[in-house]
mmCIF file of C-alpha atoms in Angstrom:
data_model
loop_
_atom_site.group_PDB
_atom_site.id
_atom_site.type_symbol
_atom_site.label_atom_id
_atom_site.label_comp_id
_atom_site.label_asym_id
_atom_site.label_seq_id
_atom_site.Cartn_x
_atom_site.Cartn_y
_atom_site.Cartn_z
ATOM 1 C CA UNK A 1 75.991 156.187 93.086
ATOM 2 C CA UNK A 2 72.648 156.007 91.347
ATOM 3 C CA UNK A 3 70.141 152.870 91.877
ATOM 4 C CA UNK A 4 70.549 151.940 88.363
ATOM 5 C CA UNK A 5 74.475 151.778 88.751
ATOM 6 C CA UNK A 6 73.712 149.832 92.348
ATOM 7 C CA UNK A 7 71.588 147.655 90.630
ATOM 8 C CA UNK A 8 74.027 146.471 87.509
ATOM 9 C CA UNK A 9 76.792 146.029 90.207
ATOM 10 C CA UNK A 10 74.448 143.573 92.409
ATOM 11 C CA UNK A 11 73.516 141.991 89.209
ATOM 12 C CA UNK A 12 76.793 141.460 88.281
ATOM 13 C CA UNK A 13 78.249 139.801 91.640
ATOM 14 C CA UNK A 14 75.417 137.394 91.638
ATOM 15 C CA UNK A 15 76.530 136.466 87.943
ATOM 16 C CA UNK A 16 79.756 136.140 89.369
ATOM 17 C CA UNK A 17 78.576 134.200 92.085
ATOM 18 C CA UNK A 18 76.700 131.857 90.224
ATOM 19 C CA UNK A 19 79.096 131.181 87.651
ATOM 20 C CA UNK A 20 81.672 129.937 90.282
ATOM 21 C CA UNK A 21 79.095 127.752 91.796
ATOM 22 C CA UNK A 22 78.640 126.046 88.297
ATOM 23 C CA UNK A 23 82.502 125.564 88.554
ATOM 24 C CA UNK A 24 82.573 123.986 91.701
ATOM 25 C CA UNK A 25 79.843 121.903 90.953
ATOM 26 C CA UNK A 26 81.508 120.493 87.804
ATOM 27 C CA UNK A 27 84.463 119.709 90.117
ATOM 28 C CA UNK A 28 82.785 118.168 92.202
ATOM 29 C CA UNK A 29 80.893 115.674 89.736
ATOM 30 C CA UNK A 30 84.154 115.258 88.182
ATOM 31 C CA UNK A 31 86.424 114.336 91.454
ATOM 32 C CA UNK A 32 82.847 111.830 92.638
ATOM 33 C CA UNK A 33 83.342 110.070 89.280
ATOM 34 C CA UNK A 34 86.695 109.725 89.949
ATOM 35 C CA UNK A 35 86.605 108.136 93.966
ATOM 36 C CA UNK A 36 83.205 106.314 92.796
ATOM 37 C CA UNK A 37 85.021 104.525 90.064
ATOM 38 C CA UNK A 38 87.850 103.699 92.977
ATOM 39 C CA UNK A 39 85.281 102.509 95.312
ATOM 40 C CA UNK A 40 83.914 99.868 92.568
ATOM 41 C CA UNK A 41 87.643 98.513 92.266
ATOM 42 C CA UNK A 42 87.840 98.232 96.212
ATOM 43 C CA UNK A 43 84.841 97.173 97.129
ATOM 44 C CA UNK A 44 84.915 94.557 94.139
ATOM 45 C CA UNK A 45 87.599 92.326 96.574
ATOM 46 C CA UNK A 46 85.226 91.709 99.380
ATOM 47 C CA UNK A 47 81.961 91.002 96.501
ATOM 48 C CA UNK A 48 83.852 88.224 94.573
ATOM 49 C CA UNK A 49 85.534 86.590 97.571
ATOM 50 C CA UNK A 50 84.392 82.895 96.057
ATOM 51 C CA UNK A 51 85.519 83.570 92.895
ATOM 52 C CA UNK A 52 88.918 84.467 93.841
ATOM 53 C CA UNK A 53 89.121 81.120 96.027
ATOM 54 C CA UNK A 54 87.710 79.304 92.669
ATOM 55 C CA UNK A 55 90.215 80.768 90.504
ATOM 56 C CA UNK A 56 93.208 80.868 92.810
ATOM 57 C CA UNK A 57 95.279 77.654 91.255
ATOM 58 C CA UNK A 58 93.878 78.393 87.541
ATOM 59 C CA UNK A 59 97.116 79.151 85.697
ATOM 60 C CA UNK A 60 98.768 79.292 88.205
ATOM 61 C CA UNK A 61 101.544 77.926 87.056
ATOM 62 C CA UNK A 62 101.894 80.090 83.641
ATOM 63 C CA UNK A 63 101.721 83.347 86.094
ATOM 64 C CA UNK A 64 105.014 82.803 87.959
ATOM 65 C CA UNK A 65 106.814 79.866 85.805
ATOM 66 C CA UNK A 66 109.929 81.291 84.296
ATOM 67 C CA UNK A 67 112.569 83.713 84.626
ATOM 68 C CA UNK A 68 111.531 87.438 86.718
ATOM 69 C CA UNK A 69 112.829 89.644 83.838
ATOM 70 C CA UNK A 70 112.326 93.143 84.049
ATOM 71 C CA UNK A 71 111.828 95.220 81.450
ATOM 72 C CA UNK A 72 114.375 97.898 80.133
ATOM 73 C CA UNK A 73 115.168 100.450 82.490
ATOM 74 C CA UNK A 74 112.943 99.390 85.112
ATOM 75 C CA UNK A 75 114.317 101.068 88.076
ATOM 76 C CA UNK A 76 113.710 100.941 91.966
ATOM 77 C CA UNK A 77 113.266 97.972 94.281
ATOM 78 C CA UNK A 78 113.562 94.242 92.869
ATOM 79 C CA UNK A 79 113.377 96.518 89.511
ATOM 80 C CA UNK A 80 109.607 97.470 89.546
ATOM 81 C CA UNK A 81 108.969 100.787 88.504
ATOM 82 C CA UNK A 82 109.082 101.443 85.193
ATOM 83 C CA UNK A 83 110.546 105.042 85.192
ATOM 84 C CA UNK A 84 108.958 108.089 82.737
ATOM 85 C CA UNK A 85 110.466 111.437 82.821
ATOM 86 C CA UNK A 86 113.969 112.852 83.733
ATOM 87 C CA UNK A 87 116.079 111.270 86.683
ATOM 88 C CA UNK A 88 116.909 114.874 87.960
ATOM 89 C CA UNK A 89 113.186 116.283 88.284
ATOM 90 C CA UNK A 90 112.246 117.718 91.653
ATOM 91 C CA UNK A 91 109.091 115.805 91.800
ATOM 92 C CA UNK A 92 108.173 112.340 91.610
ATOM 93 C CA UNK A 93 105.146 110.661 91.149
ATOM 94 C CA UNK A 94 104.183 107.394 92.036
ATOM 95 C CA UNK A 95 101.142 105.439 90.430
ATOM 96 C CA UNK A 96 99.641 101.939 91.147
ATOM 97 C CA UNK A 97 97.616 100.843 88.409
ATOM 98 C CA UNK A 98 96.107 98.189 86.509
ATOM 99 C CA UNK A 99 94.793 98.302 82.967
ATOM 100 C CA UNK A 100 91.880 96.695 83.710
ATOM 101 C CA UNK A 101 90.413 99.379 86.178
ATOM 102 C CA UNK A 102 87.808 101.904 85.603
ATOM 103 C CA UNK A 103 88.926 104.447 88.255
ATOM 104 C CA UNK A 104 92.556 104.089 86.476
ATOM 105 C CA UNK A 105 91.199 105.397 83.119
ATOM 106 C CA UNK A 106 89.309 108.354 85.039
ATOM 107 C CA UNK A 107 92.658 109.308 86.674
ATOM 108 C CA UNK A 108 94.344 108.791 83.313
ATOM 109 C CA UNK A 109 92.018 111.135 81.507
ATOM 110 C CA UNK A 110 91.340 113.780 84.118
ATOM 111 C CA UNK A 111 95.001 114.121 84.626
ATOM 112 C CA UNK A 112 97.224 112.754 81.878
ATOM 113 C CA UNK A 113 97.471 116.459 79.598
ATOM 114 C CA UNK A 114 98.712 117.560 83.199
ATOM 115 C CA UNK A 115 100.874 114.949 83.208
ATOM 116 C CA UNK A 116 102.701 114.991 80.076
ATOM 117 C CA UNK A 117 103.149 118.932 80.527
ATOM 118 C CA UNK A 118 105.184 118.402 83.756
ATOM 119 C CA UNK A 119 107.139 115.207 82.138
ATOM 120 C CA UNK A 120 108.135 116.793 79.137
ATOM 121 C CA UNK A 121 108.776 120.161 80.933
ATOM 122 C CA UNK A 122 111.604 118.181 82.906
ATOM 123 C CA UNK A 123 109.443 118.688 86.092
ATOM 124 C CA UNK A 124 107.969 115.590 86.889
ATOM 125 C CA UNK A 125 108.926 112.039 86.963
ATOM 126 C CA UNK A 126 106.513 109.510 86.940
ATOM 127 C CA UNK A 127 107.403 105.656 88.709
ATOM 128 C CA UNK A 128 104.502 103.302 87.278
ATOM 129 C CA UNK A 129 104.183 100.159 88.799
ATOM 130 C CA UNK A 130 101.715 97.579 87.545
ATOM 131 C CA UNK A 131 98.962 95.563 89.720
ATOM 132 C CA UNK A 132 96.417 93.222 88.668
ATOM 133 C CA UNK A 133 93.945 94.086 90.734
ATOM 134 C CA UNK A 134 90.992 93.275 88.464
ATOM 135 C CA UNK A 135 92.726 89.960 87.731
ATOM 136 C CA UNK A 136 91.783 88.751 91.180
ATOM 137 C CA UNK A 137 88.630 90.414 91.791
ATOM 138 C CA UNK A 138 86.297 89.399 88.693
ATOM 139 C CA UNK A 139 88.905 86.509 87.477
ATOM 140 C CA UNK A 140 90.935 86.407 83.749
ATOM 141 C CA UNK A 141 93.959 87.223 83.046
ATOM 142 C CA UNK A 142 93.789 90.727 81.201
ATOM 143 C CA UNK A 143 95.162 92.610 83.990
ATOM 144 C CA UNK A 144 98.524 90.578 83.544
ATOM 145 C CA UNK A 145 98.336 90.146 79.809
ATOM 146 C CA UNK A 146 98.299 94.020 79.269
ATOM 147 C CA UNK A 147 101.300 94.667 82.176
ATOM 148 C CA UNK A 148 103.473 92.158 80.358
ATOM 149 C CA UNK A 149 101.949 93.975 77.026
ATOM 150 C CA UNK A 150 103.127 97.167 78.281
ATOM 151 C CA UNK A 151 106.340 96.006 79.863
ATOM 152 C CA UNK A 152 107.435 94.826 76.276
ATOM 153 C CA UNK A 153 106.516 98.428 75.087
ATOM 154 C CA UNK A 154 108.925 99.744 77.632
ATOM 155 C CA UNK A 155 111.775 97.074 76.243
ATOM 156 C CA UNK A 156 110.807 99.367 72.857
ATOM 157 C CA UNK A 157 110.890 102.443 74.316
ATOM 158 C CA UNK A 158 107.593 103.039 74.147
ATOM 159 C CA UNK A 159 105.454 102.541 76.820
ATOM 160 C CA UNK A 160 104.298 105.723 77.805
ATOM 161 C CA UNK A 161 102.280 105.890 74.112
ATOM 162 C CA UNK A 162 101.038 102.261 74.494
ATOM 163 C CA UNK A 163 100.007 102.882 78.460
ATOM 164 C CA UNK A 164 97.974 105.554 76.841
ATOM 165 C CA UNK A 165 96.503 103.804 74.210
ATOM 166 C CA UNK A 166 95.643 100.735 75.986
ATOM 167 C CA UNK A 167 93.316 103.455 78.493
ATOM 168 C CA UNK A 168 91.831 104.626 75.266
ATOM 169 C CA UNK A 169 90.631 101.307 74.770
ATOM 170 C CA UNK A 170 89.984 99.762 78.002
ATOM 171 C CA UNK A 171 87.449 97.292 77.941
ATOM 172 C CA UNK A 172 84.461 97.204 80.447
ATOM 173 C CA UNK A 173 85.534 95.692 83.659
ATOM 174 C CA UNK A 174 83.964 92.479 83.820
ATOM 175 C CA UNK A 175 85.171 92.131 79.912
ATOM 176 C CA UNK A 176 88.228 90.320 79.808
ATOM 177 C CA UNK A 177 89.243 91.514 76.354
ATOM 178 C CA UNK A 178 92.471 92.472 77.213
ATOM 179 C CA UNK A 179 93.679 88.517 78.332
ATOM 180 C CA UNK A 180 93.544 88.434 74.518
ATOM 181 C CA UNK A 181 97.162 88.776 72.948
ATOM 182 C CA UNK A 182 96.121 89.265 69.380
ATOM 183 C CA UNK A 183 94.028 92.355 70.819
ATOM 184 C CA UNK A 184 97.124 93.567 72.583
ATOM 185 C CA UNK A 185 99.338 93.433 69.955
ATOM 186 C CA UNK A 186 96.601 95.072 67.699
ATOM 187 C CA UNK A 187 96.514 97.976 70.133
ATOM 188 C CA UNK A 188 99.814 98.092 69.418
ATOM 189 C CA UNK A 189 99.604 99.357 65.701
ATOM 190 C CA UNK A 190 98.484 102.740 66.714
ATOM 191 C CA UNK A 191 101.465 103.687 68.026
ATOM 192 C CA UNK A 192 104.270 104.189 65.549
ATOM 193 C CA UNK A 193 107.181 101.438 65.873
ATOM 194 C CA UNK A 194 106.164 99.348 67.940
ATOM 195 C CA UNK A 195 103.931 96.321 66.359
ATOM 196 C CA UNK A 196 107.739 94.380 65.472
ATOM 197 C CA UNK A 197 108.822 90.931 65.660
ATOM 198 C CA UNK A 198 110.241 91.702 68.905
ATOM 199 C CA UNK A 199 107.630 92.785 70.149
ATOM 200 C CA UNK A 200 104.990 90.205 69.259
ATOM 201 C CA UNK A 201 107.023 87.283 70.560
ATOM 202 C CA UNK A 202 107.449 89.250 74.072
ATOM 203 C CA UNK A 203 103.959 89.515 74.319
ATOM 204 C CA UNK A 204 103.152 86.409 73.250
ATOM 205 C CA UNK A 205 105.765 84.505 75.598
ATOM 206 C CA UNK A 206 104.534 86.067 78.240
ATOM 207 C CA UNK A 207 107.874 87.868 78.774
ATOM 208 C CA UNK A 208 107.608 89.518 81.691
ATOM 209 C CA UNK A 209 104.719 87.872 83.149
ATOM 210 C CA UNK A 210 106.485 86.763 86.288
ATOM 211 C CA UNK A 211 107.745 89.916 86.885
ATOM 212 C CA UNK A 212 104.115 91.372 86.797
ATOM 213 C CA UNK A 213 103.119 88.679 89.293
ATOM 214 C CA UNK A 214 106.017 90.206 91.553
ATOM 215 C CA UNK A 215 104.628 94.065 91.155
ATOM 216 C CA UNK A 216 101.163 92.562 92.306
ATOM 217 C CA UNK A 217 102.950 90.798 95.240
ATOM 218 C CA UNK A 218 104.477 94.423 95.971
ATOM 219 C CA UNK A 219 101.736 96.222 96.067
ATOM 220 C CA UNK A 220 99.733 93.738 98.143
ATOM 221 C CA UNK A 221 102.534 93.982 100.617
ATOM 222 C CA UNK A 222 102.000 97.964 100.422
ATOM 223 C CA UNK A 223 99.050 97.984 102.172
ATOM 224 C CA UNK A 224 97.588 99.841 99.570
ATOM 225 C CA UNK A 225 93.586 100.358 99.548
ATOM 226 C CA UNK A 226 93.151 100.333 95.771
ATOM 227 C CA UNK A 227 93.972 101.161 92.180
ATOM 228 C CA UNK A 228 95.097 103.740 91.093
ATOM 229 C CA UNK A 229 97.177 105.108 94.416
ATOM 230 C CA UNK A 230 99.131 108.424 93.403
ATOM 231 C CA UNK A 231 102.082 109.681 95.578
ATOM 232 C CA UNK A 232 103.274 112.486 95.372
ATOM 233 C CA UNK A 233 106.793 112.585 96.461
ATOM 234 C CA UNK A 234 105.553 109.688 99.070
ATOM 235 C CA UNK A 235 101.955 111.795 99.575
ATOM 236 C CA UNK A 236 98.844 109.998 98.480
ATOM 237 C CA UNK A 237 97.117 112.607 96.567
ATOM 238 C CA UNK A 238 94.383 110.424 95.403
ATOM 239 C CA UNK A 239 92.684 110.427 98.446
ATOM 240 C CA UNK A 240 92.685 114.595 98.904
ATOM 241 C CA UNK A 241 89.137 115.472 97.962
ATOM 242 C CA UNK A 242 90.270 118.845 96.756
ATOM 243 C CA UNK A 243 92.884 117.148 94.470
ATOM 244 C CA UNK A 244 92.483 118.588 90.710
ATOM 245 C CA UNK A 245 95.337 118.965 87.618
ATOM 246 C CA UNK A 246 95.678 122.220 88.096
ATOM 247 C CA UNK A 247 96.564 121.402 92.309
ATOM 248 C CA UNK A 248 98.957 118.803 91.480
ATOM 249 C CA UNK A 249 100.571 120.859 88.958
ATOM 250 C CA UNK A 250 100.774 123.883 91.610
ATOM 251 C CA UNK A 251 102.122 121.370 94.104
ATOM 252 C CA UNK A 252 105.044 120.281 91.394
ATOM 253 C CA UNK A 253 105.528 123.815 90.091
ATOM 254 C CA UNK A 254 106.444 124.727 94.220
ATOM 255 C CA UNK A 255 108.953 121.456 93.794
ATOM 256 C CA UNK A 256 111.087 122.581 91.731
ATOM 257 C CA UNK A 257 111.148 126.149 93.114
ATOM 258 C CA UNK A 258 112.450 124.588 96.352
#
């Protein structure tokens, strides 16, 4: 082999080499953005400690007064989850969220495209369940104005469309925007169908608002560190490191060859 030959192979590896480094690097600012933006919602609890002991009897009584009514098809325990995707998929995926959280709109937009593929594909099924999280770390009422919001959606049949659009427009984290119904039901003009009568006066109401207070309850008693927690047929994925869409969907993809 000539030098010149040697020479454009080397050159080529290191190409190689560094182009795969650029890769990992990207994945690596992208899975830090992710965890940091977790971090901030955990370590939020132990920063505002006074303010959740200030706030703790403030409408208190418009949280849990009234009927729990779940929202259409809400499945599982007590009725919590609210269920998208086919009953029959292999896989299951469990997510704790609440609309107010900045690390739950980095999940949502590294991963939803993934996620849709493997729901609509038939290979996936996704349990939500709704915290407020936010709600009792910085105070306001957003976090269980937009769970009630979106529970009404799912009485529509549309809540995966509105869970996405209220991500879309999250406000900043110490913004309450979201405690505002008229902004809610604003959000809900851009999806198609769902800004009715029916609709309004759920949200309004506060329809489900006892049975968000319930899903926070639940996942208080889960032990859970933080929002968003993913599970993976009972796995938390969230906290692997190496977790990316294109490992989750390999993980779901071996599923449903099993």
């Amino acid at each position: 082999m000539s030098e010149k030959n040697r020479d454009g192979k080397r050159m080529a590896r290191e190409r190689l080499a560094a182009e795969r480094e650029k890769h990992r690097a990207a994945d690596r600012r992208r899975r830090a953005l992710i965890v940091g933006a977790s971090v901030v919602c955990v370590l939020g609890l132990a920063a505002v400690i006074g303010v959740v002991a200030a706030n703790a009897g403030k409408d208190k009584k418009n949280e849990s007064s009234g009927p729990v009514v779940a929202p259409s098809g809400a499945q599982g325990k007590d009725s919590l989850a609210i269920p998208v995707g086919k009953d029959g998929a292999k896989a299951t995926l469990t997510v704790w969220e609440d609309f107010r959280c900045p690390a739950c709109k980095a999940f949502e937009t590294a991963y939803r495209p993934t996620l849709h593929e493997l729901v609509d594909s038939g290979k996936l099924r996704i349990e939500y369940h709704l915290a407020t999280l936010i709600d009792g770390n910085l105070g306001g009422s957003g976090s269980r104005h937009a769970a009630n919001a979106a529970a009404c959606a799912q009485d529509a049949g549309k809540f995966r469309d509105f869970h996405d659009v209220l991500y879309e427009n999250q406000p900043e984290e110490t913004d309450d925007a979201f405690a505002d119904n008229g902004k809610l039901i604003g959000l809900a003009g851009k999806v198609k169908g769902l800004d009715t009568p029916a609709f309004r006066t759920c949200v309004n109401d506060g329809t489900h608002n006892a049975w968000v207070v319930k899903s926070n309850q639940a996942f208080q008693a889960g032990g859970f560190s933080g929002t968003p927690t993913v599970l993976l047929d009972g796995k938390n994925i969230y906290q692997d490191q190496t977790m990316t869409p294109a490992k989750l969907k390999q993980l779901v993809e071996d599923a449903n060859k099993g």
